[in-house]
Structures are given as C-alpha cells and as structure tokens.
C-alpha cells in the first residue's frame, strides 16, 4: 500500500493525516498530527469552543470529537442491524 498524506492549515494550526501500511505487521496505520503555533490555547477557538478548556485537555477533547464523528456511520449501521444489536445486548449482559 502506498502512503497517503493529507495536510490542512488553519490560521494557528496545521493538521496532517497519514495513512500507510506496516511493512512488518501486515496492518494499516493512520496517524493524525496537530501542530498549534504558538499553542493550542491560541488555535482551538478558531475551530469551536474548545479553547476555553485546559490546554492539556483540549487536544484530547478534539481527538474524542473527531473519533466520534469518524465512527458515527459504523455505530449507526450497528444499531440498524438486528444481528449486531443482539450480539451487543448479549455482550452487555455478561
């Protein structure tokens, strides 16, 4: 698999997403790098209300929101599929 890199730039933050394969493990790897200049406290107000949070916590909140948005289609699919819903309910009971 070839390496794919996507980059984006905001006024105080650059975002880089890399997708490539692990040559040793046969797995796929996706990394997301956020670089804020001079810091996240300055950059995060531009992309939402996260700038009011602690500078150490804000990047993790941003990551959590990104993962929620990224996995939303799969979670909706799991809710709509009766077999997957049954498996989840059985797993919740144990």
GROMACS .gro file of N, CA, C and O in nm:
model
  376
    1UNK      N    1   0.084  -0.117   0.000
    1UNK     CA    2   0.000   0.000   0.000
    1UNK      C    3   0.088   0.123   0.000
    1UNK      O    4   0.187   0.130   0.071
    2UNK      N    5   0.054   0.219  -0.079
    2UNK     CA    6   0.126   0.345  -0.081
    2UNK      C    7   0.087   0.429   0.040
    2UNK      O    8  -0.016   0.408   0.101
    3UNK      N    9   0.174   0.524   0.071
    3UNK     CA   10   0.143   0.616   0.180
    3UNK      C   11   0.061   0.732   0.126
    3UNK      O   12   0.089   0.785   0.019
    4UNK      N   13  -0.044   0.767   0.199
    4UNK     CA   14  -0.129   0.881   0.164
    4UNK      C   15  -0.118   0.983   0.275
    4UNK      O   16  -0.132   0.949   0.392
    5UNK      N   17  -0.094   1.108   0.237
    5UNK     CA   18  -0.082   1.215   0.335
    5UNK      C   19  -0.175   1.329   0.294
    5UNK      O   20  -0.177   1.370   0.178
    6UNK      N   21  -0.253   1.376   0.390
    6UNK     CA   22  -0.342   1.490   0.370
    6UNK      C   23  -0.300   1.596   0.471
    6UNK      O   24  -0.284   1.566   0.589
    7UNK      N   25  -0.283   1.718   0.426
    7UNK     CA   26  -0.247   1.826   0.517
    7UNK      C   27  -0.345   1.941   0.501
    7UNK      O   28  -0.401   1.963   0.394
    8UNK      N   29  -0.366   2.011   0.609
    8UNK     CA   30  -0.453   2.128   0.608
    8UNK      C   31  -0.395   2.233   0.701
    8UNK      O   32  -0.323   2.201   0.795
    9UNK      N   33  -0.425   2.357   0.674
    9UNK     CA   34  -0.370   2.466   0.753
    9UNK      C   35  -0.481   2.561   0.795
    9UNK      O   36  -0.561   2.604   0.712
   10UNK      N   37  -0.486   2.590   0.923
   10UNK     CA   38  -0.573   2.692   0.981
   10UNK      C   39  -0.483   2.807   1.022
   10UNK      O   40  -0.359   2.794   1.019
   11UNK      N   41  -0.538   2.920   1.064
   11UNK     CA   42  -0.451   3.033   1.099
   11UNK      C   43  -0.344   3.001   1.203
   11UNK      O   44  -0.231   3.045   1.190
   12UNK      N   45  -0.374   2.923   1.306
   12UNK     CA   46  -0.275   2.893   1.409
   12UNK      C   47  -0.249   2.744   1.425
   12UNK      O   48  -0.187   2.702   1.522
   13UNK      N   49  -0.297   2.661   1.331
   13UNK     CA   50  -0.281   2.517   1.346
   13UNK      C   51  -0.265   2.451   1.210
   13UNK      O   52  -0.329   2.489   1.113
   14UNK      N   53  -0.178   2.351   1.206
   14UNK     CA   54  -0.169   2.267   1.087
   14UNK      C   55  -0.209   2.126   1.125
   14UNK      O   56  -0.184   2.080   1.237
   15UNK      N   57  -0.274   2.056   1.033
   15UNK     CA   58  -0.324   1.920   1.056
   15UNK      C   59  -0.265   1.832   0.947
   15UNK      O   60  -0.271   1.867   0.829
   16UNK      N   61  -0.210   1.718   0.986
   16UNK     CA   62  -0.158   1.622   0.890
   16UNK      C   63  -0.214   1.484   0.924
   16UNK      O   64  -0.206   1.440   1.039
   17UNK      N   65  -0.273   1.418   0.826
   17UNK     CA   66  -0.325   1.283   0.843
   17UNK      C   67  -0.246   1.193   0.748
   17UNK      O   68  -0.241   1.219   0.628
   18UNK      N   69  -0.186   1.089   0.801
   18UNK     CA   70  -0.107   0.994   0.721
   18UNK      C   71  -0.169   0.855   0.731
   18UNK      O   72  -0.206   0.811   0.839
   19UNK      N   73  -0.177   0.786   0.618
   19UNK     CA   74  -0.230   0.650   0.613
   19UNK      C   75  -0.130   0.566   0.534
   19UNK      O   76  -0.092   0.600   0.423
   20UNK      N   77  -0.083   0.458   0.596
   20UNK     CA   78   0.013   0.371   0.529
   20UNK      C   79   0.005   0.232   0.590
   20UNK      O   80  -0.064   0.208   0.689
   21UNK      N   81   0.076   0.138   0.530
   21UNK     CA   82   0.076   0.001   0.581
   21UNK      C   83   0.201  -0.023   0.664
   21UNK      O   84   0.305   0.039   0.643
   22UNK      N   85   0.189  -0.113   0.759
   22UNK     CA   86   0.301  -0.154   0.843
   22UNK      C   87   0.376  -0.263   0.769
   22UNK      O   88   0.321  -0.372   0.747
   23UNK      N   89   0.500  -0.240   0.728
   23UNK     CA   90   0.570  -0.342   0.649
   23UNK      C   91   0.595  -0.471   0.724
   23UNK      O   92   0.604  -0.578   0.664
   24UNK      N   93   0.604  -0.466   0.857
   24UNK     CA   94   0.634  -0.586   0.934
   24UNK      C   95   0.509  -0.659   0.982
   24UNK      O   96   0.507  -0.782   0.987
   25UNK      N   97   0.407  -0.586   1.019
   25UNK     CA   98   0.291  -0.648   1.083
   25UNK      C   99   0.173  -0.674   0.993
   25UNK      O  100   0.075  -0.733   1.034
   26UNK      N  101   0.177  -0.630   0.868
   26UNK     CA  102   0.064  -0.651   0.779
   26UNK      C  103  -0.060  -0.573   0.820
   26UNK      O  104  -0.171  -0.613   0.791
   27UNK      N  105  -0.040  -0.463   0.889
   27UNK     CA  106  -0.153  -0.382   0.937
   27UNK      C  107  -0.153  -0.248   0.864
   27UNK      O  108  -0.060  -0.213   0.794
   28UNK      N  109  -0.263  -0.175   0.883
   28UNK     CA  110  -0.272  -0.039   0.833
   28UNK      C  111  -0.255   0.057   0.949
   28UNK      O  112  -0.301   0.030   1.060
   29UNK      N  113  -0.190   0.169   0.922
   29UNK     CA  114  -0.164   0.268   1.026
   29UNK      C  115  -0.216   0.403   0.980
   29UNK      O  116  -0.193   0.443   0.866
   30UNK      N  117  -0.289   0.472   1.070
   30UNK     CA  118  -0.333   0.608   1.042
   30UNK      C  119  -0.288   0.695   1.159
   30UNK      O  120  -0.314   0.662   1.275
   31UNK      N  121  -0.217   0.803   1.127
   31UNK     CA  122  -0.175   0.896   1.231
   31UNK      C  123  -0.231   1.034   1.199
   31UNK      O  124  -0.243   1.072   1.083
   32UNK      N  125  -0.267   1.106   1.305
   32UNK     CA  126  -0.317   1.242   1.293
   32UNK      C  127  -0.227   1.330   1.378
   32UNK      O  128  -0.215   1.309   1.499
   33UNK      N  129  -0.164   1.427   1.314
   33UNK     CA  130  -0.075   1.520   1.384
   33UNK      C  131  -0.136   1.659   1.382
   33UNK      O  132  -0.173   1.709   1.276
   34UNK      N  133  -0.144   1.719   1.501
   34UNK     CA  134  -0.190   1.856   1.515
   34UNK      C  135  -0.073   1.939   1.564
   34UNK      O  136  -0.007   1.903   1.662
   35UNK      N  137  -0.046   2.050   1.497
   35UNK     CA  138   0.062   2.139   1.539
   35UNK      C  139   0.005   2.280   1.552
   35UNK      O  140  -0.039   2.339   1.453
   36UNK      N  141   0.004   2.330   1.675
   36UNK     CA  142  -0.051   2.462   1.703
   36UNK      C  143   0.062   2.560   1.729
   36UNK      O  144   0.156   2.530   1.801
   37UNK      N  145   0.050   2.679   1.668
   37UNK     CA  146   0.151   2.782   1.687
   37UNK      C  147   0.082   2.909   1.737
   37UNK      O  148  -0.009   2.956   1.671
   38UNK      N  149   0.117   2.964   1.848
   38UNK     CA  150   0.221   2.921   1.939
   38UNK      C  151   0.178   2.808   2.033
   38UNK      O  152   0.260   2.736   2.085
   39UNK      N  153   0.046   2.789   2.054
   39UNK     CA  154  -0.002   2.681   2.140
   39UNK      C  155  -0.148   2.651   2.107
   39UNK      O  156  -0.211   2.719   2.027
   40UNK      N  157  -0.202   2.544   2.168
   40UNK     CA  158  -0.341   2.505   2.143
   40UNK      C  159  -0.440   2.607   2.198
   40UNK      O  160  -0.549   2.623   2.145
   41UNK      N  161  -0.402   2.676   2.304
   41UNK     CA  162  -0.491   2.778   2.361
   41UNK      C  163  -0.523   2.884   2.256
   41UNK      O  164  -0.634   2.934   2.249
   42UNK      N  165  -0.428   2.916   2.171
   42UNK     CA  166  -0.449   3.017   2.066
   42UNK      C  167  -0.522   2.961   1.945
   42UNK      O  168  -0.595   3.032   1.878
   43UNK      N  169  -0.501   2.835   1.915
   43UNK     CA  170  -0.554   2.776   1.793
   43UNK      C  171  -0.697   2.724   1.806
   43UNK      O  172  -0.777   2.737   1.714
   44UNK      N  173  -0.732   2.665   1.917
   44UNK     CA  174  -0.860   2.596   1.928
   44UNK      C  175  -0.983   2.685   1.923
   44UNK      O  176  -1.087   2.639   1.876
   45UNK      N  177  -0.980   2.812   1.965
   45UNK     CA  178  -1.102   2.894   1.948
   45UNK      C  179  -1.145   2.908   1.802
   45UNK      O  180  -1.262   2.932   1.774
   46UNK      N  181  -1.054   2.889   1.710
   46UNK     CA  182  -1.088   2.902   1.569
   46UNK      C  183  -1.173   2.787   1.518
   46UNK      O  184  -1.241   2.799   1.417
   47UNK      N  185  -1.168   2.672   1.588
   47UNK     CA  186  -1.242   2.554   1.541
   47UNK      C  187  -1.352   2.512   1.636
   47UNK      O  188  -1.400   2.401   1.631
   48UNK      N  189  -1.392   2.599   1.726
   48UNK     CA  190  -1.501   2.566   1.816
   48UNK      C  191  -1.474   2.622   1.954
   48UNK      O  192  -1.382   2.700   1.975
   49UNK      N  193  -1.554   2.583   2.050
   49UNK     CA  194  -1.543   2.633   2.185
   49UNK      C  195  -1.440   2.563   2.269
   49UNK      O  196  -1.436   2.584   2.390
   50UNK      N  197  -1.354   2.482   2.211
   50UNK     CA  198  -1.259   2.406   2.291
   50UNK      C  199  -1.148   2.491   2.351
   50UNK      O  200  -1.078   2.448   2.440
   51UNK      N  201  -1.130   2.611   2.301
   51UNK     CA  202  -1.023   2.696   2.352
   51UNK      C  203  -1.042   2.737   2.496
   51UNK      O  204  -0.947   2.780   2.561
   52UNK      N  205  -1.161   2.725   2.549
   52UNK     CA  206  -1.187   2.762   2.688
   52UNK      C  207  -1.140   2.654   2.785
   52UNK      O  208  -1.134   2.676   2.904
   53UNK      N  209  -1.109   2.537   2.733
   53UNK     CA  210  -1.067   2.426   2.817
   53UNK      C  211  -0.919   2.436   2.849
   53UNK      O  212  -0.845   2.513   2.790
   54UNK      N  213  -0.875   2.353   2.940
   54UNK     CA  214  -0.733   2.348   2.973
   54UNK      C  215  -0.652   2.314   2.849
   54UNK      O  216  -0.689   2.227   2.772
   55UNK      N  217  -0.538   2.379   2.826
   55UNK     CA  218  -0.457   2.350   2.708
   55UNK      C  219  -0.413   2.204   2.700
   55UNK      O  220  -0.396   2.152   2.591
   56UNK      N  221  -0.397   2.139   2.813
   56UNK     CA  222  -0.357   1.997   2.808
   56UNK      C  223  -0.474   1.906   2.773
   56UNK      O  224  -0.456   1.801   2.714
   57UNK      N  225  -0.594   1.945   2.810
   57UNK     CA  226  -0.713   1.862   2.786
   57UNK      C  227  -0.774   1.887   2.649
   57UNK      O  228  -0.833   1.798   2.590
   58UNK      N  229  -0.761   2.007   2.597
   58UNK     CA  230  -0.825   2.043   2.471
   58UNK      C  231  -0.785   1.954   2.355
   58UNK      O  232  -0.872   1.914   2.278
   59UNK      N  233  -0.659   1.918   2.335
   59UNK     CA  234  -0.627   1.829   2.223
   59UNK      C  235  -0.695   1.693   2.236
   59UNK      O  236  -0.738   1.635   2.136
   60UNK      N  237  -0.711   1.642   2.358
   60UNK     CA  238  -0.779   1.514   2.375
   60UNK      C  239  -0.928   1.526   2.348
   60UNK      O  240  -0.989   1.435   2.294
   61UNK      N  241  -0.988   1.639   2.384
   61UNK     CA  242  -1.129   1.660   2.353
   61UNK      C  243  -1.148   1.670   2.202
   61UNK      O  244  -1.244   1.615   2.147
   62UNK      N  245  -1.058   1.738   2.136
   62UNK     CA  246  -1.064   1.747   1.990
   62UNK      C  247  -1.052   1.609   1.928
   62UNK      O  248  -1.126   1.573   1.836
   63UNK      N  249  -0.961   1.528   1.979
   63UNK     CA  250  -0.943   1.392   1.930
   63UNK      C  251  -1.071   1.310   1.954
   63UNK      O  252  -1.116   1.235   1.868
   64UNK      N  253  -1.131   1.322   2.070
   64UNK     CA  254  -1.253   1.249   2.101
   64UNK      C  255  -1.367   1.286   2.008
   64UNK      O  256  -1.441   1.199   1.960
   65UNK      N  257  -1.381   1.414   1.980
   65UNK     CA  258  -1.486   1.457   1.887
   65UNK      C  259  -1.460   1.407   1.747
   65UNK      O  260  -1.552   1.365   1.676
   66UNK      N  261  -1.334   1.406   1.705
   66UNK     CA  262  -1.300   1.355   1.572
   66UNK      C  263  -1.331   1.205   1.562
   66UNK      O  264  -1.386   1.158   1.461
   67UNK      N  265  -1.301   1.129   1.666
   67UNK     CA  266  -1.328   0.985   1.663
   67UNK      C  267  -1.478   0.956   1.667
   67UNK      O  268  -1.526   0.864   1.602
   68UNK      N  269  -1.553   1.037   1.742
   68UNK     CA  270  -1.699   1.022   1.743
   68UNK      C  271  -1.757   1.043   1.603
   68UNK      O  272  -1.840   0.966   1.556
   69UNK      N  273  -1.710   1.148   1.536
   69UNK     CA  274  -1.759   1.176   1.401
   69UNK      C  275  -1.715   1.069   1.303
   69UNK      O  276  -1.792   1.029   1.214
   70UNK      N  277  -1.594   1.019   1.319
   70UNK     CA  278  -1.540   0.920   1.226
   70UNK      C  279  -1.611   0.785   1.239
   70UNK      O  280  -1.635   0.716   1.142
   71UNK      N  281  -1.646   0.746   1.362
   71UNK     CA  282  -1.709   0.615   1.384
   71UNK      C  283  -1.861   0.620   1.377
   71UNK      O  284  -1.926   0.515   1.383
   72UNK      N  285  -1.921   0.738   1.364
   72UNK     CA  286  -2.067   0.751   1.365
   72UNK      C  287  -2.135   0.663   1.259
   72UNK      O  288  -2.235   0.596   1.292
   73UNK      N  289  -2.087   0.657   1.135
   73UNK     CA  290  -2.157   0.571   1.037
   73UNK      C  291  -2.158   0.424   1.078
   73UNK      O  292  -2.257   0.354   1.058
   74UNK      N  293  -2.048   0.375   1.135
   74UNK     CA  294  -2.043   0.235   1.176
   74UNK      C  295  -2.132   0.209   1.297
   74UNK      O  296  -2.195   0.104   1.306
   75UNK      N  297  -2.137   0.305   1.389
   75UNK     CA  298  -2.225   0.286   1.504
   75UNK      C  299  -2.371   0.287   1.461
   75UNK      O  300  -2.452   0.210   1.512
   76UNK      N  301  -2.408   0.373   1.366
   76UNK     CA  302  -2.545   0.375   1.315
   76UNK      C  303  -2.578   0.245   1.243
   76UNK      O  304  -2.688   0.193   1.256
   77UNK      N  305  -2.483   0.192   1.168
   77UNK     CA  306  -2.504   0.065   1.099
   77UNK      C  307  -2.525  -0.047   1.200
   77UNK      O  308  -2.613  -0.132   1.182
   78UNK      N  309  -2.447  -0.046   1.307
   78UNK     CA  310  -2.462  -0.150   1.410
   78UNK      C  311  -2.598  -0.140   1.478
   78UNK      O  312  -2.658  -0.242   1.512
   79UNK      N  313  -2.648  -0.019   1.499
   79UNK     CA  314  -2.780  -0.002   1.561
   79UNK      C  315  -2.891  -0.052   1.469
   79UNK      O  316  -2.991  -0.105   1.514
   80UNK      N  317  -2.874  -0.036   1.338
   80UNK     CA  318  -2.978  -0.074   1.243
   80UNK      C  319  -2.978  -0.223   1.214
   80UNK      O  320  -3.079  -0.278   1.170
   81UNK      N  321  -2.867  -0.291   1.239
   81UNK     CA  322  -2.856  -0.434   1.208
   81UNK      C  323  -2.905  -0.516   1.328
   81UNK      O  324  -2.844  -0.513   1.434
   82UNK      N  325  -3.011  -0.595   1.312
   82UNK     CA  326  -3.066  -0.670   1.425
   82UNK      C  327  -2.966  -0.771   1.483
   82UNK      O  328  -2.961  -0.789   1.604
   83UNK      N  329  -2.886  -0.835   1.399
   83UNK     CA  330  -2.790  -0.934   1.448
   83UNK      C  331  -2.683  -0.866   1.533
   83UNK      O  332  -2.650  -0.914   1.642
   84UNK      N  333  -2.630  -0.755   1.485
   84UNK     CA  334  -2.529  -0.684   1.563
   84UNK      C  335  -2.586  -0.629   1.692
   84UNK      O  336  -2.519  -0.628   1.795
   85UNK      N  337  -2.712  -0.583   1.689
   85UNK     CA  338  -2.776  -0.532   1.810
   85UNK      C  339  -2.793  -0.646   1.912
   85UNK      O  340  -2.767  -0.629   2.031
   86UNK      N  341  -2.831  -0.765   1.866
   86UNK     CA  342  -2.846  -0.880   1.954
   86UNK      C  343  -2.712  -0.920   2.015
   86UNK      O  344  -2.703  -0.947   2.135
   87UNK      N  345  -2.607  -0.921   1.934
   87UNK     CA  346  -2.474  -0.955   1.986
   87UNK      C  347  -2.429  -0.855   2.091
   87UNK      O  348  -2.371  -0.891   2.194
   88UNK      N  349  -2.455  -0.725   2.067
   88UNK     CA  350  -2.416  -0.623   2.163
   88UNK      C  351  -2.494  -0.640   2.294
   88UNK      O  352  -2.438  -0.629   2.404
   89UNK      N  353  -2.625  -0.670   2.285
   89UNK     CA  354  -2.705  -0.689   2.405
   89UNK      C  355  -2.656  -0.810   2.484
   89UNK      O  356  -2.651  -0.806   2.606
   90UNK      N  357  -2.619  -0.917   2.415
   90UNK     CA  358  -2.565  -1.034   2.486
   90UNK      C  359  -2.432  -1.001   2.551
   90UNK      O  360  -2.404  -1.044   2.663
   91UNK      N  361  -2.351  -0.923   2.484
   91UNK     CA  362  -2.222  -0.883   2.542
   91UNK      C  363  -2.242  -0.794   2.663
   91UNK      O  364  -2.167  -0.803   2.759
   92UNK      N  365  -2.342  -0.707   2.660
   92UNK     CA  366  -2.370  -0.620   2.773
   92UNK      C  367  -2.416  -0.698   2.896
   92UNK      O  368  -2.392  -0.656   3.009
   93UNK      N  369  -2.481  -0.810   2.874
   93UNK     CA  370  -2.531  -0.892   2.987
   93UNK      C  371  -2.419  -0.964   3.059
   93UNK      O  372  -2.432  -0.998   3.176
   94UNK      N  373  -2.309  -0.992   2.989
   94UNK     CA  374  -2.202  -1.069   3.051
   94UNK      C  375  -2.100  -0.984   3.118
   94UNK      O  376  -2.101  -0.867   3.121
   0.00000   0.00000   0.00000
